[in-house]
Structure formats: C-alpha cells, structure tokens
C-alpha cells in the first residue's frame, strides 16, 4: 500500500468560470426549460458543424430517442460493438428490437468494418439485415465512418454514432458530430467524459425531421408547434401529444456547465493529446501495446488503454496499480458476456477479437489535470507491476 494520493482514470476539469456560469443560472428565472439549453445546443452545433442538436439528460436517453426517431421497433435488429458501455446496445432493446454485435479490429478496438461487411452479406441472404448500426468511437478514436456510410447506403441501414468518448475528435478532418456519414451522432457529458454537464447527453443530426421527432420525444412526445398540429388548436394553452415520449430533459443548470466547458474544448483536446504523446514515449519499452489512434481522424482521446502482451499479467498488474493508488479501470467487459445478454443466447467465443482485447486491457489515467509527476507515478507503477522496473 501507499500513502500517495489517488489518481483516478478520468476526472472533470472544473474552473471558476464554470462555477460562475452555474451560479448565474441558479439566480435566474429558469432552472429547466430556459434559455441555457438553447445556448448549449448552439455551442454543440457550432463546434460540431451540424445544424441540429437536441440536449437531453444523458447519452443513454439520446441513444434511446435516436433509435425511436429512426423507427426502430419489434422485429428490427440493431448492431453495435461488443467493446462499449452497455448503453450502446440497450437502446435497441428499449425499442423492442433485437441486438447483435460486430467484432472489433484488434489494432484499434473499433468496429471491424471487414467483419461488418461479412455479417451484412450473410444477414442479407438470411433476410435479417440491421435497421440501425451503432458504431462506437471507442476511446475517442473515430471509426471508419466513410466506409460505414457506403455500406449503410448499399444495405439500407441507418447509422447512430455513439460518440460518448469523442466530442472534439475528427473524422477525415470534419468534426465528429457533423453527421457526414451518419443519421445521428450522440455525445455523453458524464463527468469522466471529455466535457461535462454533470449528467447529460445530446443527439446531433443534419435531418430536420429527425431533429423535430427527437425534440418531441425528449418531452413526452409533446409538440407546441402549431404547424404540426393534427387537431384544431383550442387556444393559446394548446399542445399536442403525438407520440409516446419521455422526460429526458436536461436542466439549465447542467446546460450552463456544459456551455462553459465547451468554450475550452480545443484546449482540453490538446491537453489530452500531449498526455497521450508522453505516455507513448514513457511506455515504449514495456511489454505492452496501446491502441492505434487516428487512422480515420484525430482522436478525442477520452481513454488511454494499454494492452498487455501477457494476458495472464492483467489481473496482478491491475491489482498492483490499485494498491499504488492508481485508479486503473477496464473498458469494457464485452457486452455480450453480461448475464443479461448471455440469457439471450450470446456465449463466449462469439466475438473472439473483443474477448482477446478484454483479457489484456487496462485503462490508465487520462484527463487534462494529470501532471507530469502523476503520469510518472502511473508509468513507474505499471513498470514495477510488469516486473520490468529499472
Ligand atoms: C458513458 C457512455 C454512454 C452512456 O452515457 P451516459 O451519459 O452516462 O448515459 C454510452 N456509450 C458510451 C460508449 C459511453 O462511454
């Protein structure tokens, strides 16, 4: 054990200006459904170069209303990556669809588009093509969206990017969130993510109809737009519920924090990139590799994952680093191995690259406040745990 302070794997970066922005909302007329939400949405559409943003209570909520807006329902199929947070798959189940997975590319831990294409060919022959594909920009590294976009047209499925790790990242020089090759792109603003609103999420799109549908679904399926009414307008109080939606609203308090954080987005991404570059140098001699980042665009760098050459060392290395007060973590347990998914028939061996990745992976601390001194402690702990400390 050690007396050294705990270093988490991710941590929010809160400045005085963030506190002032929240304070101003608390003293204003609106704690929710006020102007701070539109301001946050404008910050998102500006940064991401997409015309529409719907801010909601979480990325999980955003994934749900994205799938609903695309008409996903019983009898349909949603495919995603097994190396993601469970929310990437659960959104399909919320809609009554069935869920399946595409294996990952071991070099990047991103959805393997060759495997996707093989599975699409088989699914087409068997008449069970997916309606929605959820590629996950794991660790902040963009998937091969251009190729996914081509396959989407060829096989007729819709694309919802799970960009929970990737605000501030790029694909082919365009900001993630611009939806150049997708229908909808979803972000998370949980505190460990790149920018935070406490809890929160957003769905971005270029499609005004999808935007209007998601806007309604965020508040119970209610619209207040007279031009869209299906019945006669009874008076100024009138509104219509036209679909079954939810209360997935974000508060103005959260939105103000998010907007304030968005002003520092490029600063935050730059800090993450310099931390990653330093890790690359410090880790070069150790018996491990790290994920290839950026074959398809500059990463948002939410996570820095190392993959140990020796999978048998993963547990002792993890335990030793935790004993050194380093908040290492594992992202992620393959979704198909969760008991809830196993009961649907998924079993070990179905997605071998994902399972091999999982056996070796450790996420080491990555956040803008990580100092060189902290980073040195992380690397020394990791080297010692691997038995290669000099
Ligand atoms: C964090 C995360 C989510 C869920 O985000 P919430 O805002 O907590 O709902 C979904 N997908 C991925 C890949 C995530 O990392």
Coordinates of C-alpha atoms and ligand atoms in Angstrom, one line a residue:
X1 CA 0.0 0.0 0.0
X2 CA 1.0 3.6 -0.4
X3 CA 0.2 7.0 1.1
X4 CA 0.5 8.7 -2.3
X5 CA -2.8 10.4 -3.3
X6 CA -5.3 8.6 -5.5
X7 CA -5.1 9.3 -9.3
X8 CA -8.4 8.4 -11.0
X9 CA -8.5 7.2 -14.6
X10 CA -10.7 10.2 -15.6
X11 CA -11.6 13.4 -13.8
X12 CA -13.7 16.5 -14.7
X13 CA -11.9 19.8 -15.2
X14 CA -13.9 22.5 -13.3
X15 CA -12.8 26.1 -13.3
X16 CA -14.1 29.3 -11.6
X17 CA -15.8 30.3 -14.9
X18 CA -17.8 27.0 -14.8
X19 CA -18.9 27.7 -11.3
X20 CA -20.0 31.3 -12.2
X21 CA -22.0 30.0 -15.2
X22 CA -23.9 27.6 -13.0
X23 CA -24.3 30.2 -10.3
X24 CA -25.9 32.7 -12.8
X25 CA -28.5 30.1 -13.8
X26 CA -29.3 29.3 -10.2
X27 CA -30.1 33.0 -9.7
X28 CA -32.1 33.3 -12.9
X29 CA -35.8 32.7 -13.7
X30 CA -35.3 29.2 -15.2
X31 CA -33.7 26.1 -13.6
X32 CA -35.0 24.0 -16.5
X33 CA -36.6 24.6 -19.9
X34 CA -35.0 28.0 -20.1
X35 CA -32.5 29.7 -22.4
X36 CA -29.4 27.9 -21.2
X37 CA -30.5 24.8 -23.1
X38 CA -30.7 26.5 -26.4
X39 CA -27.3 28.1 -25.7
X40 CA -25.8 24.7 -25.0
X41 CA -27.3 23.3 -28.2
X42 CA -25.8 26.3 -30.1
X43 CA -22.4 25.6 -28.7
X44 CA -22.7 22.0 -29.8
X45 CA -23.9 22.7 -33.3
X46 CA -21.1 25.4 -33.7
X47 CA -18.4 23.1 -32.6
X48 CA -19.6 20.0 -34.4
X49 CA -20.8 21.7 -37.6
X50 CA -24.2 20.0 -37.6
X51 CA -27.4 22.1 -37.9
X52 CA -29.4 20.4 -35.1
X53 CA -28.6 19.4 -31.6
X54 CA -31.1 18.0 -29.0
X55 CA -29.6 18.2 -25.5
X56 CA -31.0 15.6 -23.1
X57 CA -30.5 14.1 -19.6
X58 CA -27.8 11.5 -20.7
X59 CA -26.3 9.8 -23.7
X60 CA -28.4 6.8 -22.8
X61 CA -31.5 8.9 -23.3
X62 CA -30.1 10.3 -26.5
X63 CA -29.4 6.8 -27.9
X64 CA -32.9 5.8 -27.0
X65 CA -34.7 8.8 -28.7
X66 CA -32.3 8.4 -31.7
X67 CA -33.4 4.8 -32.2
X68 CA -37.1 5.8 -31.7
X69 CA -36.8 8.6 -34.2
X70 CA -35.4 6.2 -36.8
X71 CA -38.4 4.0 -36.2
X72 CA -36.6 1.1 -34.6
X73 CA -39.1 -1.4 -33.2
X74 CA -40.0 -5.0 -32.6
X75 CA -38.8 -7.3 -35.3
X76 CA -35.9 -5.0 -36.2
X77 CA -32.3 -5.5 -35.5
X78 CA -29.6 -3.2 -34.1
X79 CA -25.9 -4.0 -34.3
X80 CA -23.1 -2.4 -32.3
X81 CA -19.7 -3.1 -31.0
X82 CA -19.2 -5.5 -28.0
X83 CA -16.4 -3.3 -26.7
X84 CA -18.6 -0.4 -25.4
X85 CA -20.7 0.6 -22.5
X86 CA -23.9 -1.4 -22.3
X87 CA -26.0 1.7 -23.2
X88 CA -24.8 1.3 -26.9
X89 CA -26.8 -2.0 -27.1
X90 CA -29.5 -1.4 -24.6
X91 CA -31.1 1.4 -26.7
X92 CA -32.1 -1.3 -29.2
X93 CA -33.7 -3.4 -26.5
X94 CA -35.6 -0.3 -25.2
X95 CA -37.3 -0.2 -28.6
X96 CA -38.2 -3.8 -28.6
X97 CA -35.6 -4.6 -31.3
X98 CA -33.1 -7.5 -31.1
X99 CA -29.4 -6.7 -30.7
X100 CA -26.3 -8.3 -32.2
X101 CA -22.7 -7.3 -32.4
X102 CA -19.8 -6.8 -34.9
X103 CA -16.3 -7.9 -33.8
X104 CA -13.6 -5.3 -33.3
X105 CA -10.3 -4.6 -35.1
X106 CA -7.6 -5.7 -32.6
X107 CA -5.4 -2.7 -33.6
X108 CA -7.9 0.0 -32.8
X109 CA -10.7 -1.8 -30.7
X110 CA -13.1 -0.1 -33.1
X111 CA -15.8 -1.9 -35.0
X112 CA -14.1 -4.1 -37.7
X113 CA -15.7 -2.9 -40.9
X114 CA -14.5 -6.1 -42.8
X115 CA -16.3 -8.2 -40.2
X116 CA -19.3 -5.8 -40.6
X117 CA -19.4 -6.4 -44.3
X118 CA -19.1 -10.2 -44.0
X119 CA -22.0 -10.2 -41.5
X120 CA -24.1 -7.9 -43.8
X121 CA -23.7 -10.3 -46.7
X122 CA -24.9 -13.3 -44.5
X123 CA -27.7 -11.3 -42.9
X124 CA -28.9 -10.2 -46.4
X125 CA -29.0 -13.8 -47.6
X126 CA -31.0 -14.7 -44.4
X127 CA -33.3 -11.7 -44.5
X128 CA -32.3 -10.2 -41.2
X129 CA -30.3 -7.1 -42.0
X130 CA -30.0 -4.5 -39.3
X131 CA -32.2 -1.4 -39.3
X132 CA -29.7 0.6 -37.1
X133 CA -26.0 0.3 -36.7
X134 CA -24.3 2.0 -33.7
X135 CA -20.6 2.4 -34.3
X136 CA -18.7 3.4 -31.2
X137 CA -15.8 5.9 -31.4
X138 CA -14.0 3.9 -28.7
X139 CA -11.5 5.8 -26.5
X140 CA -12.3 8.9 -28.7
X141 CA -10.9 7.3 -31.9
X142 CA -13.2 7.7 -34.9
X143 CA -14.5 4.6 -36.6
X144 CA -14.1 4.3 -40.4
X145 CA -17.3 6.3 -41.0
X146 CA -16.8 6.9 -44.7
X147 CA -16.8 3.1 -45.3
X148 CA -19.7 2.6 -42.9
X149 CA -21.6 5.3 -44.7
X150 CA -21.1 3.4 -48.0
X151 CA -22.3 0.1 -46.5
X152 CA -25.3 1.9 -45.0
X153 CA -26.4 3.0 -48.5
X154 CA -25.7 -0.4 -50.0
X155 CA -27.5 -2.4 -47.3
X156 CA -30.2 0.2 -46.3
X157 CA -29.5 0.6 -42.6
X158 CA -29.4 3.8 -40.6
X159 CA -26.4 4.9 -38.5
X160 CA -26.3 6.3 -35.0
X161 CA -22.7 7.2 -33.9
X162 CA -22.1 6.6 -30.2
X163 CA -19.5 9.4 -29.8
X164 CA -19.7 9.5 -26.0
X165 CA -15.9 9.3 -26.0
X166 CA -15.3 11.6 -28.9
X167 CA -16.5 15.2 -28.7
X168 CA -13.7 17.3 -30.1
X169 CA -12.5 14.4 -32.3
X170 CA -12.5 14.4 -36.1
X171 CA -13.1 12.1 -39.0
X172 CA -11.4 12.9 -42.2
X173 CA -10.8 16.5 -41.0
X174 CA -14.5 17.0 -40.1
X175 CA -15.7 17.3 -36.5
X176 CA -17.3 14.2 -35.0
X177 CA -20.9 15.2 -34.7
X178 CA -21.2 16.7 -38.2
X179 CA -23.0 13.5 -39.2
X180 CA -21.3 13.5 -42.6
X181 CA -21.8 9.7 -42.8
X182 CA -24.5 9.1 -40.2
X183 CA -28.1 10.0 -39.4
X184 CA -27.5 10.9 -35.8
X185 CA -24.5 11.4 -33.5
X186 CA -24.7 11.0 -29.7
X187 CA -22.5 12.6 -27.0
X188 CA -22.2 12.0 -23.3
X189 CA -21.4 14.7 -20.7
X190 CA -20.9 12.4 -17.7
X191 CA -18.0 13.8 -15.6
X192 CA -15.4 11.3 -16.7
X193 CA -16.1 12.2 -20.4
X194 CA -14.3 14.9 -22.4
X195 CA -16.6 17.8 -21.4
X196 CA -19.2 17.5 -18.7
X197 CA -22.6 18.9 -17.6
X198 CA -22.7 16.7 -14.5
X199 CA -25.1 14.3 -16.3
X200 CA -26.2 15.0 -19.8
X201 CA -26.1 14.0 -23.4
X202 CA -27.0 15.2 -26.9
X203 CA -28.1 13.9 -30.2
X204 CA -26.9 15.8 -33.3
X205 CA -28.3 15.5 -36.8
X206 CA -28.5 17.1 -40.2
X207 CA -32.0 15.9 -40.7
X208 CA -34.7 18.4 -39.6
X209 CA -37.4 15.7 -39.4
X210 CA -35.3 13.6 -37.1
X211 CA -34.5 16.6 -35.0
X212 CA -38.2 17.5 -34.6
X213 CA -39.0 13.9 -33.7
X214 CA -36.2 13.7 -31.1
X215 CA -37.2 17.1 -29.7
X216 CA -40.8 15.8 -29.1
X217 CA -39.6 12.5 -27.7
X218 CA -37.4 14.4 -25.1
X219 CA -40.6 15.8 -23.6
X220 CA -43.3 13.1 -23.6
X221 CA -43.9 13.2 -27.3
X222 CA -45.5 16.7 -27.0
X223 CA -45.2 19.4 -29.7
X224 CA -46.1 23.0 -29.3
X225 CA -45.6 23.8 -33.0
X226 CA -48.9 24.9 -34.4
X227 CA -47.9 24.0 -38.0
X228 CA -47.6 20.4 -36.9
X229 CA -50.9 20.0 -35.1
X230 CA -53.2 17.2 -36.1
X231 CA -56.3 18.6 -34.4
X232 CA -57.8 22.1 -34.1
X233 CA -55.9 24.4 -31.9
X234 CA -58.1 25.1 -28.8
X235 CA -56.3 28.3 -27.8
X236 CA -53.0 29.7 -26.5
X237 CA -52.7 26.9 -23.9
X238 CA -52.9 24.2 -26.6
X239 CA -50.3 21.5 -27.2
X240 CA -50.4 18.0 -28.6
X241 CA -49.0 14.7 -27.6
X242 CA -48.5 12.9 -30.8
X243 CA -46.1 10.1 -29.7
X244 CA -45.1 8.3 -26.5
X245 CA -42.0 10.1 -25.3
X246 CA -40.3 10.5 -22.0
X247 CA -39.0 13.2 -19.7
X248 CA -35.4 13.2 -20.9
X249 CA -34.9 16.9 -20.4
X250 CA -31.6 18.4 -19.3
X251 CA -31.7 21.2 -16.8
X252 CA -30.5 24.8 -17.4
X253 CA -28.1 24.2 -14.5
X254 CA -26.4 21.4 -16.4
X255 CA -26.6 23.1 -19.7
X256 CA -24.8 26.2 -18.4
X257 CA -22.0 24.0 -17.1
X258 CA -21.8 22.2 -20.5
X259 CA -21.7 25.5 -22.4
X260 CA -19.0 26.9 -20.2
X261 CA -16.9 23.7 -20.7
X262 CA -17.4 23.8 -24.5
X263 CA -15.5 27.1 -24.6
X264 CA -12.4 25.1 -23.6
X265 CA -13.0 22.1 -25.9
X266 CA -9.9 22.6 -28.1
X267 CA -7.7 23.3 -25.0
X268 CA -9.0 20.1 -23.4
X269 CA -8.3 18.0 -26.5
X270 CA -4.8 19.5 -26.9
X271 CA -4.0 18.6 -23.2
X272 CA -5.2 15.1 -23.8
X273 CA -3.1 14.7 -26.9
X274 CA 0.1 15.9 -25.1
X275 CA -0.6 13.4 -22.2
X276 CA -1.0 10.6 -24.8
X277 CA 2.2 11.5 -26.7
X278 CA 4.1 11.5 -23.4
X279 CA 2.7 8.1 -22.5
X280 CA 3.7 6.8 -25.9
X281 CA 7.3 7.7 -25.1
X282 CA 7.3 6.5 -21.5
X283 CA 5.7 3.2 -22.3
X284 CA 7.8 2.3 -25.4
X285 CA 10.0 -0.3 -23.7
X286 CA 7.3 -2.1 -21.8
X287 CA 5.8 -5.5 -22.8
X288 CA 2.5 -3.9 -24.0
X289 CA 1.0 -2.0 -26.8
X290 CA -1.5 0.8 -26.9
X291 CA -4.4 1.3 -29.3
X292 CA -3.7 2.7 -32.7
X293 CA -5.4 6.1 -32.7
X294 CA -6.3 8.2 -35.6
X295 CA -6.3 6.0 -38.7
X296 CA -9.6 7.8 -39.6
X297 CA -9.1 11.2 -37.9
X298 CA -7.8 13.0 -34.9
X299 CA -9.0 11.4 -31.6
X300 CA -11.0 13.0 -28.8
X301 CA -8.8 10.8 -26.5
X302 CA -11.3 10.0 -23.8
X303 CA -9.2 7.0 -22.7
X304 CA -5.7 5.7 -22.9
X305 CA -5.8 1.9 -23.0
X306 CA -2.8 -0.3 -22.8
X307 CA -3.0 -4.0 -23.9
X308 CA -0.6 -6.3 -22.1
X309 CA 1.4 -8.8 -24.2
X310 CA 0.7 -11.4 -21.5
X311 CA -3.0 -11.6 -20.7
X312 CA -2.2 -13.6 -17.5
X313 CA -0.5 -10.5 -16.1
X314 CA -3.6 -8.3 -16.4
X315 CA -5.1 -9.1 -13.1
X316 CA -1.9 -8.9 -11.0
X317 CA -0.9 -5.7 -12.8
X318 CA -4.3 -4.2 -12.2
X319 CA -4.2 -5.1 -8.5
X320 CA -0.7 -3.8 -8.0
X321 CA -1.5 -0.5 -9.6
X322 CA -4.7 -0.1 -7.5
X323 CA -2.5 -0.9 -4.4
X324 CA -0.3 2.0 -5.6
X325 CA -3.5 4.3 -5.5
X326 CA -3.6 4.4 -9.3
X327 CA -7.3 4.4 -10.4
X328 CA -6.9 2.0 -13.3
X329 CA -10.0 0.6 -14.9
X330 CA -11.1 -1.8 -17.6
X331 CA -13.1 -0.6 -20.6
X332 CA -15.1 -2.7 -21.3
X333 CA -16.4 -6.1 -20.3
X334 CA -17.7 -7.3 -23.7
X335 CA -21.4 -6.5 -23.6
X336 CA -22.4 -10.0 -25.0
X337 CA -20.8 -11.6 -21.9
X338 CA -23.0 -9.7 -19.5
X339 CA -25.6 -12.1 -17.8
X340 CA -28.5 -10.1 -19.3
X341 CA -27.1 -10.7 -22.8
X342 CA -26.0 -14.3 -22.2
X343 CA -29.6 -15.2 -21.4
X344 CA -30.4 -14.1 -25.0
X345 CA -28.1 -16.8 -26.3
X346 CA -24.7 -15.0 -26.5
X347 CA -21.8 -17.1 -25.3
X348 CA -18.0 -16.8 -25.0
X349 CA -16.2 -17.3 -28.4
X350 CA -18.8 -15.3 -30.5
X351 CA -16.6 -12.2 -30.8
X352 CA -13.0 -13.5 -30.3
X353 CA -11.2 -10.2 -31.1
X354 CA -13.3 -8.4 -28.5
X355 CA -12.7 -11.2 -25.9
X356 CA -8.9 -11.2 -26.5
X357 CA -8.9 -7.4 -26.2
X358 CA -10.8 -7.6 -22.9
X359 CA -8.3 -10.1 -21.4
X360 CA -5.4 -7.7 -21.9
X361 CA -6.9 -4.2 -21.5
X362 CA -6.2 -1.7 -18.7
X363 CA -7.2 2.0 -18.9
X364 CA -4.6 4.2 -17.3
X365 CA -5.3 7.7 -16.0
X366 CA -6.1 10.3 -18.8
X367 CA -7.5 13.7 -18.0
X368 CA -6.4 17.3 -18.5
X369 CA -5.4 17.8 -14.9
X370 CA -2.9 14.9 -15.0
X371 CA 0.5 16.4 -14.2
X372 CA 3.8 15.0 -15.5
X373 CA 4.6 14.0 -11.9
X374 CA 1.3 12.0 -11.7
X375 CA 2.0 10.5 -15.1
X376 CA 5.5 9.4 -14.0
X377 CA 3.9 7.7 -11.0
X378 CA 1.5 5.8 -13.2
X379 CA 4.2 4.6 -15.5
X380 CA 6.5 3.6 -12.6
X381 CA 3.7 1.7 -11.0
X382 CA 2.9 -0.1 -14.3
X383 CA 6.6 -0.9 -15.0
X384 CA 7.1 -2.2 -11.5
X385 CA 3.9 -4.3 -11.7
X386 CA 5.1 -5.8 -15.0
X387 CA 8.4 -6.7 -13.3
X388 CA 10.4 -4.5 -15.7
X389 CA 11.1 -1.5 -13.5
X390 CA 14.6 -0.1 -14.0
Ligands
LIG1 C1 -20.7 6.9 -21.0 C2 -21.2 6.2 -22.2 C3 -22.5 6.0 -22.5 C4 -23.6 6.5 -21.6 O1 -23.5 7.8 -21.3 P1 -24.5 8.5 -20.2 O2 -24.4 9.9 -20.5 O3 -23.9 8.1 -18.9 O4 -25.8 7.9 -20.4 C5 -22.9 5.4 -23.7 N1 -21.9 4.9 -24.5 C6 -20.6 5.0 -24.2 C7 -19.6 4.5 -25.2 C8 -20.2 5.6 -23.1 O5 -18.9 5.7 -22.7

